[in-house]
C-alpha atoms as an extended CHARMM CRD file, in Angstrom:
* protein
*
       211  EXT
         1         1  MET       CA              9.2640000000      -44.3170000000      -34.8600000000  PROA      1               0.0000000000
         2         2  ALA       CA             12.9510000000      -43.6370000000      -34.2350000000  PROA      2               0.0000000000
         3         3  TRP       CA             13.7450000000      -44.1200000000      -37.9460000000  PROA      3               0.0000000000
         4         4  ILE       CA             11.7040000000      -40.9980000000      -38.7270000000  PROA      4               0.0000000000
         5         5  TYR       CA             14.1140000000      -38.9100000000      -36.6710000000  PROA      5               0.0000000000
         6         6  ASP       CA             17.0840000000      -40.5490000000      -38.3730000000  PROA      6               0.0000000000
         7         7  LEU       CA             15.5520000000      -39.6130000000      -41.7340000000  PROA      7               0.0000000000
         8         8  LEU       CA             15.0540000000      -36.0590000000      -40.4790000000  PROA      8               0.0000000000
         9         9  PHE       CA             18.7300000000      -35.8200000000      -39.4960000000  PROA      9               0.0000000000
        10        10  VAL       CA             19.7730000000      -37.1090000000      -42.9470000000  PROA      10              0.0000000000
        11        11  ILE       CA             17.5640000000      -34.5230000000      -44.6690000000  PROA      11              0.0000000000
        12        12  VAL       CA             18.9460000000      -31.6610000000      -42.5520000000  PROA      12              0.0000000000
        13        13  PHE       CA             22.5230000000      -32.8100000000      -43.1380000000  PROA      13              0.0000000000
        14        14  ALA       CA             22.0620000000      -33.2170000000      -46.9080000000  PROA      14              0.0000000000
        15        15  PHE       CA             20.2520000000      -29.9050000000      -47.2610000000  PROA      15              0.0000000000
        16        16  ALA       CA             23.0660000000      -28.0610000000      -45.4700000000  PROA      16              0.0000000000
        17        17  ALA       CA             25.7240000000      -29.7230000000      -47.6470000000  PROA      17              0.0000000000
        18        18  VAL       CA             23.9580000000      -28.9190000000      -50.9250000000  PROA      18              0.0000000000
        19        19  SER       CA             23.1400000000      -25.4120000000      -49.7720000000  PROA      19              0.0000000000
        20        20  SER       CA             26.8020000000      -24.7380000000      -48.9320000000  PROA      20              0.0000000000
        21        21  TRP       CA             27.8790000000      -26.1140000000      -52.3030000000  PROA      21              0.0000000000
        22        22  ARG       CA             25.5500000000      -23.7010000000      -54.0810000000  PROA      22              0.0000000000
        23        23  LYS       CA             26.7090000000      -20.7500000000      -51.9750000000  PROA      23              0.0000000000
        24        24  GLY       CA             30.4110000000      -21.5070000000      -52.3620000000  PROA      24              0.0000000000
        25        25  PHE       CA             33.2970000000      -21.7500000000      -49.9300000000  PROA      25              0.0000000000
        26        26  LEU       CA             33.6530000000      -18.1120000000      -48.8800000000  PROA      26              0.0000000000
        27        27  ALA       CA             29.9630000000      -17.5720000000      -48.2360000000  PROA      27              0.0000000000
        28        28  SER       CA             29.6720000000      -20.9560000000      -46.4830000000  PROA      28              0.0000000000
        29        29  LEU       CA             32.7230000000      -20.2120000000      -44.3580000000  PROA      29              0.0000000000
        30        30  ALA       CA             31.2120000000      -16.9180000000      -43.2830000000  PROA      30              0.0000000000
        31        31  GLU       CA             27.9690000000      -18.7140000000      -42.4660000000  PROA      31              0.0000000000
        32        32  LEU       CA             29.7610000000      -21.4640000000      -40.5220000000  PROA      32              0.0000000000
        33        33  VAL       CA             31.8000000000      -18.9400000000      -38.5460000000  PROA      33              0.0000000000
        34        34  GLY       CA             28.6210000000      -17.0030000000      -37.9010000000  PROA      34              0.0000000000
        35        35  THR       CA             26.8170000000      -20.1230000000      -36.7210000000  PROA      35              0.0000000000
        36        36  VAL       CA             29.6440000000      -21.1600000000      -34.3990000000  PROA      36              0.0000000000
        37        37  VAL       CA             30.0310000000      -17.6550000000      -33.0030000000  PROA      37              0.0000000000
        38        38  ALA       CA             26.2770000000      -17.2850000000      -32.6170000000  PROA      38              0.0000000000
        39        39  ALA       CA             25.9750000000      -20.6530000000      -30.8490000000  PROA      39              0.0000000000
        40        40  GLY       CA             28.9400000000      -19.9220000000      -28.5670000000  PROA      40              0.0000000000
        41        41  VAL       CA             27.7610000000      -16.4520000000      -27.6360000000  PROA      41              0.0000000000
        42        42  ALA       CA             24.1730000000      -17.6690000000      -27.2220000000  PROA      42              0.0000000000
        43        43  ILE       CA             25.2180000000      -20.5480000000      -24.9280000000  PROA      43              0.0000000000
        44        44  PHE       CA             27.3540000000      -18.2680000000      -22.7440000000  PROA      44              0.0000000000
        45        45  ALA       CA             24.8330000000      -15.4400000000      -22.6530000000  PROA      45              0.0000000000
        46        46  SER       CA             21.8340000000      -17.6900000000      -22.0480000000  PROA      46              0.0000000000
        47        47  SER       CA             23.5460000000      -19.5270000000      -19.1710000000  PROA      47              0.0000000000
        48        48  THR       CA             24.5570000000      -16.1780000000      -17.6530000000  PROA      48              0.0000000000
        49        49  LEU       CA             21.1680000000      -14.5180000000      -18.1040000000  PROA      49              0.0000000000
        50        50  ALA       CA             18.9160000000      -17.4930000000      -17.2990000000  PROA      50              0.0000000000
        51        51  GLY       CA             19.1120000000      -16.9180000000      -13.5290000000  PROA      51              0.0000000000
        52        52  PRO       CA             18.4190000000      -13.1530000000      -13.5910000000  PROA      52              0.0000000000
        53        53  VAL       CA             15.6200000000      -13.5870000000      -16.1510000000  PROA      53              0.0000000000
        54        54  TYR       CA             13.9920000000      -16.2880000000      -14.0330000000  PROA      54              0.0000000000
        55        55  GLU       CA             14.2310000000      -14.2020000000      -10.8630000000  PROA      55              0.0000000000
        56        56  THR       CA             12.9180000000      -11.0760000000      -12.5920000000  PROA      56              0.0000000000
        57        57  PHE       CA             10.0800000000      -12.4650000000      -14.7000000000  PROA      57              0.0000000000
        58        58  LEU       CA              9.1470000000      -15.9530000000      -13.4490000000  PROA      58              0.0000000000
        59        59  SER       CA             10.0480000000      -16.3980000000       -9.7980000000  PROA      59              0.0000000000
        60        60  GLY       CA              7.2410000000      -14.1760000000       -8.5100000000  PROA      60              0.0000000000
        61        61  SER       CA              4.6610000000      -15.8790000000      -10.7340000000  PROA      61              0.0000000000
        62        62  VAL       CA              5.7320000000      -19.3530000000       -9.6050000000  PROA      62              0.0000000000
        63        63  SER       CA              5.6130000000      -18.3260000000       -5.9330000000  PROA      63              0.0000000000
        64        64  ALA       CA              2.1520000000      -16.8170000000       -6.4240000000  PROA      64              0.0000000000
        65        65  LYS       CA              0.8410000000      -20.0290000000       -8.0060000000  PROA      65              0.0000000000
        66        66  VAL       CA              2.2430000000      -22.1330000000       -5.1710000000  PROA      66              0.0000000000
        67        67  GLU       CA              0.7780000000      -19.8600000000       -2.4930000000  PROA      67              0.0000000000
        68        68  SER       CA             -2.5790000000      -19.7320000000       -4.3010000000  PROA      68              0.0000000000
        69        69  ALA       CA             -2.7510000000      -23.5180000000       -4.4800000000  PROA      69              0.0000000000
        70        70  VAL       CA             -1.9730000000      -23.7820000000       -0.7760000000  PROA      70              0.0000000000
        71        71  ALA       CA             -4.6330000000      -21.1820000000        0.0910000000  PROA      71              0.0000000000
        72        72  GLN       CA             -7.2950000000      -22.9490000000       -1.9780000000  PROA      72              0.0000000000
        73        73  SER       CA             -6.5360000000      -26.2230000000       -0.2250000000  PROA      73              0.0000000000
        74        74  GLY       CA             -7.5050000000      -24.7390000000        3.1340000000  PROA      74              0.0000000000
        75        75  GLY       CA             -4.0690000000      -25.3820000000        4.5710000000  PROA      75              0.0000000000
        76        76  ASP       CA             -3.8820000000      -29.0080000000        3.4960000000  PROA      76              0.0000000000
        77        77  LEU       CA             -0.4050000000      -29.0700000000        1.9710000000  PROA      77              0.0000000000
        78        78  ALA       CA             -0.7870000000      -32.5830000000        0.6010000000  PROA      78              0.0000000000
        79        79  ALA       CA             -3.9540000000      -31.6000000000       -1.2790000000  PROA      79              0.0000000000
        80        80  ALA       CA             -2.3380000000      -28.3540000000       -2.4060000000  PROA      80              0.0000000000
        81        81  VAL       CA              0.6370000000      -30.1000000000       -3.9520000000  PROA      81              0.0000000000
        82        82  GLN       CA             -1.5940000000      -32.6500000000       -5.6770000000  PROA      82              0.0000000000
        83        83  GLY       CA             -3.6220000000      -29.7890000000       -7.1490000000  PROA      83              0.0000000000
        84        84  MET       CA             -0.6140000000      -28.0560000000       -8.6970000000  PROA      84              0.0000000000
        85        85  GLU       CA             -0.8380000000      -29.6280000000      -12.1610000000  PROA      85              0.0000000000
        86        86  PHE       CA              2.0800000000      -27.5450000000      -13.4370000000  PROA      86              0.0000000000
        87        87  LEU       CA              4.4230000000      -29.3720000000      -11.0490000000  PROA      87              0.0000000000
        88        88  PRO       CA              6.3310000000      -32.5070000000      -12.1310000000  PROA      88              0.0000000000
        89        89  ALA       CA              4.7830000000      -35.7390000000      -10.8420000000  PROA      89              0.0000000000
        90        90  THR       CA              7.8040000000      -36.3860000000       -8.6000000000  PROA      90              0.0000000000
        91        91  VAL       CA              7.2080000000      -33.0830000000       -6.7840000000  PROA      91              0.0000000000
        92        92  ARG       CA              3.4200000000      -33.5800000000       -6.4960000000  PROA      92              0.0000000000
        93        93  GLU       CA              3.9300000000      -36.9680000000       -4.8930000000  PROA      93              0.0000000000
        94        94  ALA       CA              5.9560000000      -35.3720000000       -2.1030000000  PROA      94              0.0000000000
        95        95  GLY       CA              2.8130000000      -33.8770000000       -0.5690000000  PROA      95              0.0000000000
        96        96  SER       CA              4.3300000000      -32.9540000000        2.7860000000  PROA      96              0.0000000000
        97        97  VAL       CA              6.8260000000      -30.3670000000        1.5430000000  PROA      97              0.0000000000
        98        98  LEU       CA              6.4060000000      -26.7010000000        2.4490000000  PROA      98              0.0000000000
        99        99  PRO       CA              5.4240000000      -24.0680000000       -0.1630000000  PROA      99              0.0000000000
       100       100  GLU       CA              8.8100000000      -22.3550000000       -0.0700000000  PROA      100             0.0000000000
       101       101  GLN       CA             10.4780000000      -25.7290000000       -0.5750000000  PROA      101             0.0000000000
       102       102  ILE       CA              8.2820000000      -26.3380000000       -3.6200000000  PROA      102             0.0000000000
       103       103  THR       CA              9.2480000000      -22.9650000000       -5.0980000000  PROA      103             0.0000000000
       104       104  THR       CA             12.9270000000      -23.6560000000       -4.4560000000  PROA      104             0.0000000000
       105       105  ALA       CA             12.6510000000      -27.1410000000       -5.9660000000  PROA      105             0.0000000000
       106       106  LEU       CA             11.1000000000      -25.7280000000       -9.1420000000  PROA      106             0.0000000000
       107       107  GLN       CA             13.9770000000      -23.3480000000       -9.8840000000  PROA      107             0.0000000000
       108       108  PRO       CA             16.5050000000      -25.9400000000      -11.1640000000  PROA      108             0.0000000000
       109       109  ILE       CA             13.6880000000      -27.5820000000      -13.1490000000  PROA      109             0.0000000000
       110       110  LEU       CA             12.6040000000      -24.3880000000      -14.9180000000  PROA      110             0.0000000000
       111       111  LEU       CA             16.0030000000      -22.7350000000      -15.4180000000  PROA      111             0.0000000000
       112       112  PRO       CA             17.1600000000      -25.0470000000      -18.2430000000  PROA      112             0.0000000000
       113       113  PHE       CA             14.0220000000      -24.2060000000      -20.2270000000  PROA      113             0.0000000000
       114       114  VAL       CA             14.5720000000      -20.4840000000      -19.6970000000  PROA      114             0.0000000000
       115       115  GLN       CA             18.1450000000      -20.9670000000      -20.9100000000  PROA      115             0.0000000000
       116       116  VAL       CA             16.9890000000      -22.8270000000      -24.0250000000  PROA      116             0.0000000000
       117       117  LEU       CA             14.5320000000      -20.0790000000      -24.9760000000  PROA      117             0.0000000000
       118       118  LEU       CA             17.2040000000      -17.4030000000      -24.5280000000  PROA      118             0.0000000000
       119       119  PHE       CA             19.6370000000      -19.4920000000      -26.5700000000  PROA      119             0.0000000000
       120       120  VAL       CA             17.2040000000      -19.8360000000      -29.4860000000  PROA      120             0.0000000000
       121       121  VAL       CA             16.4060000000      -16.1120000000      -29.5930000000  PROA      121             0.0000000000
       122       122  LEU       CA             20.0350000000      -14.9860000000      -29.3570000000  PROA      122             0.0000000000
       123       123  CYS       CA             21.2490000000      -17.5830000000      -31.8470000000  PROA      123             0.0000000000
       124       124  LEU       CA             18.6390000000      -16.6290000000      -34.4480000000  PROA      124             0.0000000000
       125       125  VAL       CA             19.4100000000      -12.9180000000      -34.1710000000  PROA      125             0.0000000000
       126       126  LEU       CA             23.1770000000      -13.3980000000      -34.4730000000  PROA      126             0.0000000000
       127       127  ARG       CA             22.8750000000      -15.8300000000      -37.3890000000  PROA      127             0.0000000000
       128       128  TRP       CA             20.6430000000      -13.3550000000      -39.2370000000  PROA      128             0.0000000000
       129       129  ILE       CA             23.3420000000      -10.7020000000      -38.9020000000  PROA      129             0.0000000000
       130       130  PHE       CA             26.0000000000      -13.0040000000      -40.3720000000  PROA      130             0.0000000000
       131       131  ARG       CA             23.7140000000      -13.9740000000      -43.2490000000  PROA      131             0.0000000000
       132       132  LEU       CA             23.8540000000      -10.4020000000      -44.4700000000  PROA      132             0.0000000000
       133       133  VAL       CA             27.5790000000      -10.9430000000      -45.0810000000  PROA      133             0.0000000000
       134       134  VAL       CA             26.9230000000      -14.3330000000      -46.6790000000  PROA      134             0.0000000000
       135       135  GLY       CA             24.6590000000      -12.7280000000      -49.2740000000  PROA      135             0.0000000000
       136       136  LEU       CA             27.4930000000      -10.4920000000      -50.4450000000  PROA      136             0.0000000000
       137       137  LEU       CA             30.0700000000      -13.3070000000      -50.7000000000  PROA      137             0.0000000000
       138       138  CYS       CA             27.8130000000      -15.4650000000      -52.8900000000  PROA      138             0.0000000000
       139       139  HSD       CA             28.7290000000      -13.2280000000      -55.8620000000  PROA      139             0.0000000000
       140       140  VAL       CA             32.2350000000      -14.7750000000      -55.9030000000  PROA      140             0.0000000000
       141       141  ASN       CA             30.7790000000      -17.8810000000      -57.6190000000  PROA      141             0.0000000000
       142       142  SER       CA             30.3370000000      -15.9130000000      -60.8460000000  PROA      142             0.0000000000
       143       143  VAL       CA             34.1060000000      -15.3320000000      -61.1770000000  PROA      143             0.0000000000
       144       144  PRO       CA             35.6770000000      -17.7130000000      -63.8120000000  PROA      144             0.0000000000
       145       145  LEU       CA             37.8400000000      -20.5790000000      -62.4100000000  PROA      145             0.0000000000
       146       146  VAL       CA             37.8080000000      -19.1060000000      -58.9060000000  PROA      146             0.0000000000
       147       147  GLY       CA             34.0660000000      -19.6500000000      -58.8000000000  PROA      147             0.0000000000
       148       148  GLY       CA             34.4170000000      -23.3860000000      -59.5960000000  PROA      148             0.0000000000
       149       149  ILE       CA             36.9810000000      -23.9380000000      -56.8630000000  PROA      149             0.0000000000
       150       150  ASN       CA             34.8530000000      -21.9040000000      -54.4960000000  PROA      150             0.0000000000
       151       151  LEU       CA             31.8480000000      -24.1490000000      -55.1920000000  PROA      151             0.0000000000
       152       152  ALA       CA             33.8200000000      -27.3920000000      -54.6950000000  PROA      152             0.0000000000
       153       153  LEU       CA             35.2720000000      -26.2610000000      -51.3950000000  PROA      153             0.0000000000
       154       154  GLY       CA             31.8270000000      -25.0700000000      -50.3920000000  PROA      154             0.0000000000
       155       155  LEU       CA             30.5320000000      -28.6440000000      -50.6060000000  PROA      155             0.0000000000
       156       156  VAL       CA             33.2920000000      -29.8700000000      -48.2960000000  PROA      156             0.0000000000
       157       157  LEU       CA             32.5840000000      -27.1320000000      -45.8230000000  PROA      157             0.0000000000
       158       158  GLY       CA             28.8940000000      -27.9200000000      -46.0610000000  PROA      158             0.0000000000
       159       159  LEU       CA             29.5140000000      -31.2030000000      -44.2640000000  PROA      159             0.0000000000
       160       160  GLY       CA             30.5880000000      -29.2600000000      -41.1980000000  PROA      160             0.0000000000
       161       161  VAL       CA             27.5970000000      -26.9530000000      -41.4670000000  PROA      161             0.0000000000
       162       162  GLY       CA             25.3220000000      -29.9850000000      -41.7730000000  PROA      162             0.0000000000
       163       163  ALA       CA             26.7480000000      -31.5250000000      -38.6140000000  PROA      163             0.0000000000
       164       164  LEU       CA             26.2400000000      -28.2840000000      -36.7180000000  PROA      164             0.0000000000
       165       165  ASP       CA             22.6470000000      -27.9820000000      -37.9310000000  PROA      165             0.0000000000
       166       166  CYS       CA             21.9810000000      -31.5650000000      -36.8340000000  PROA      166             0.0000000000
       167       167  TRP       CA             23.3140000000      -30.7200000000      -33.3690000000  PROA      167             0.0000000000
       168       168  VAL       CA             20.9020000000      -27.7890000000      -33.1370000000  PROA      168             0.0000000000
       169       169  LEU       CA             18.0800000000      -30.1170000000      -34.2550000000  PROA      169             0.0000000000
       170       170  ALA       CA             19.0160000000      -32.6070000000      -31.5270000000  PROA      170             0.0000000000
       171       171  MET       CA             18.8470000000      -29.8280000000      -28.9070000000  PROA      171             0.0000000000
       172       172  LEU       CA             15.4330000000      -28.7590000000      -30.2180000000  PROA      172             0.0000000000
       173       173  LEU       CA             14.0780000000      -32.3180000000      -30.0510000000  PROA      173             0.0000000000
       174       174  TRP       CA             15.4060000000      -32.6980000000      -26.4960000000  PROA      174             0.0000000000
       175       175  PHE       CA             13.6960000000      -29.4630000000      -25.4960000000  PROA      175             0.0000000000
       176       176  LEU       CA             10.3440000000      -30.4610000000      -27.0270000000  PROA      176             0.0000000000
       177       177  ALA       CA             10.4760000000      -33.9350000000      -25.4640000000  PROA      177             0.0000000000
       178       178  SER       CA             11.2850000000      -32.4160000000      -22.0680000000  PROA      178             0.0000000000
       179       179  VAL       CA              8.4850000000      -29.8410000000      -22.2670000000  PROA      179             0.0000000000
       180       180  THR       CA              5.7950000000      -32.3030000000      -23.3760000000  PROA      180             0.0000000000
       181       181  LEU       CA              6.7660000000      -34.7460000000      -20.5750000000  PROA      181             0.0000000000
       182       182  GLY       CA              5.8420000000      -37.8320000000      -22.5880000000  PROA      182             0.0000000000
       183       183  THR       CA              2.3450000000      -36.6050000000      -23.5030000000  PROA      183             0.0000000000
       184       184  VAL       CA              3.2030000000      -36.8380000000      -27.2220000000  PROA      184             0.0000000000
       185       185  ASP       CA              3.5490000000      -40.5160000000      -28.1160000000  PROA      185             0.0000000000
       186       186  PHE       CA              6.0660000000      -40.0310000000      -30.9320000000  PROA      186             0.0000000000
       187       187  LEU       CA              8.1620000000      -37.4530000000      -29.0490000000  PROA      187             0.0000000000
       188       188  THR       CA              9.5240000000      -39.0870000000      -25.9140000000  PROA      188             0.0000000000
       189       189  MET       CA             13.0630000000      -39.4390000000      -24.6290000000  PROA      189             0.0000000000
       190       190  GLY       CA             12.7560000000      -43.2100000000      -24.9760000000  PROA      190             0.0000000000
       191       191  ILE       CA             12.0440000000      -42.9740000000      -28.7130000000  PROA      191             0.0000000000
       192       192  LEU       CA             14.6720000000      -40.2760000000      -29.2820000000  PROA      192             0.0000000000
       193       193  LYS       CA             17.3500000000      -42.4150000000      -27.6520000000  PROA      193             0.0000000000
       194       194  GLN       CA             16.6010000000      -45.1740000000      -30.1550000000  PROA      194             0.0000000000
       195       195  SER       CA             17.5370000000      -42.7970000000      -32.9800000000  PROA      195             0.0000000000
       196       196  VAL       CA             21.1330000000      -43.1490000000      -34.1750000000  PROA      196             0.0000000000
       197       197  GLY       CA             21.2410000000      -39.5420000000      -35.3510000000  PROA      197             0.0000000000
       198       198  TYR       CA             19.9490000000      -38.1900000000      -32.0590000000  PROA      198             0.0000000000
       199       199  GLY       CA             22.4050000000      -40.3390000000      -30.1180000000  PROA      199             0.0000000000
       200       200  ILE       CA             25.3350000000      -38.9160000000      -32.0980000000  PROA      200             0.0000000000
       201       201  PHE       CA             24.4160000000      -35.2380000000      -32.0620000000  PROA      201             0.0000000000
       202       202  SER       CA             22.9760000000      -35.0440000000      -28.5370000000  PROA      202             0.0000000000
       203       203  ALA       CA             26.1270000000      -36.4360000000      -26.9220000000  PROA      203             0.0000000000
       204       204  TYR       CA             27.0070000000      -32.9060000000      -25.8350000000  PROA      204             0.0000000000
       205       205  ASN       CA             23.9980000000      -31.1210000000      -24.3870000000  PROA      205             0.0000000000
       206       206  PRO       CA             25.0150000000      -27.7890000000      -22.8120000000  PROA      206             0.0000000000
       207       207  PHE       CA             21.5710000000      -27.3860000000      -21.2380000000  PROA      207             0.0000000000
       208       208  LEU       CA             21.8970000000      -30.3470000000      -18.8930000000  PROA      208             0.0000000000
       209       209  THR       CA             23.4160000000      -28.1000000000      -16.2530000000  PROA      209             0.0000000000
       210       210  HSD       CA             22.8830000000      -28.4620000000      -12.5140000000  PROA      210             0.0000000000
       211       211  TYR       CA             22.0180000000      -25.0220000000      -11.1740000000  PROA      211             0.0000000000
């Protein structure tokens, strides 16, 4: 199954290279700068905002679910923890922990996913803004001589864009594999790690942060 992901990385890489060639160097450069800036800003902003967003919108809900599970168990903490299906198996097995300890233990587990969602939203919005500029620069390709050089350099630059897109794909696959927790046979961390493409582009994962 890992070869399917390698094929997917090749397709994404090739598509980005050809797309940049067709757009030309100036438009591709603007898009690459926009992508890098968007990714950088999104990583910084998402890591900064993940904590406040979790505390504001999720912390209360998680605490309520934990307390509800404990109440329904009639005070049997072991049964309560076993009944909390939204908890990771490692937490459910520790049936003697207190409710507040469960809530505290969940925070570093949930924060990376909050950060990923914020990253995706921010990155998409910022990249859309830069694409408005890209659309204007594509007209340079119609200029004699300059347009030909612009197209050739665009192909070279497309290799960098392709690598960046593959990195984003690797982060998306990691996120999906982490969320599904091995319930999807073809989307597990074990299979992903067998993929050469995933191994290359997931070497730097900014979301594996210890909060």
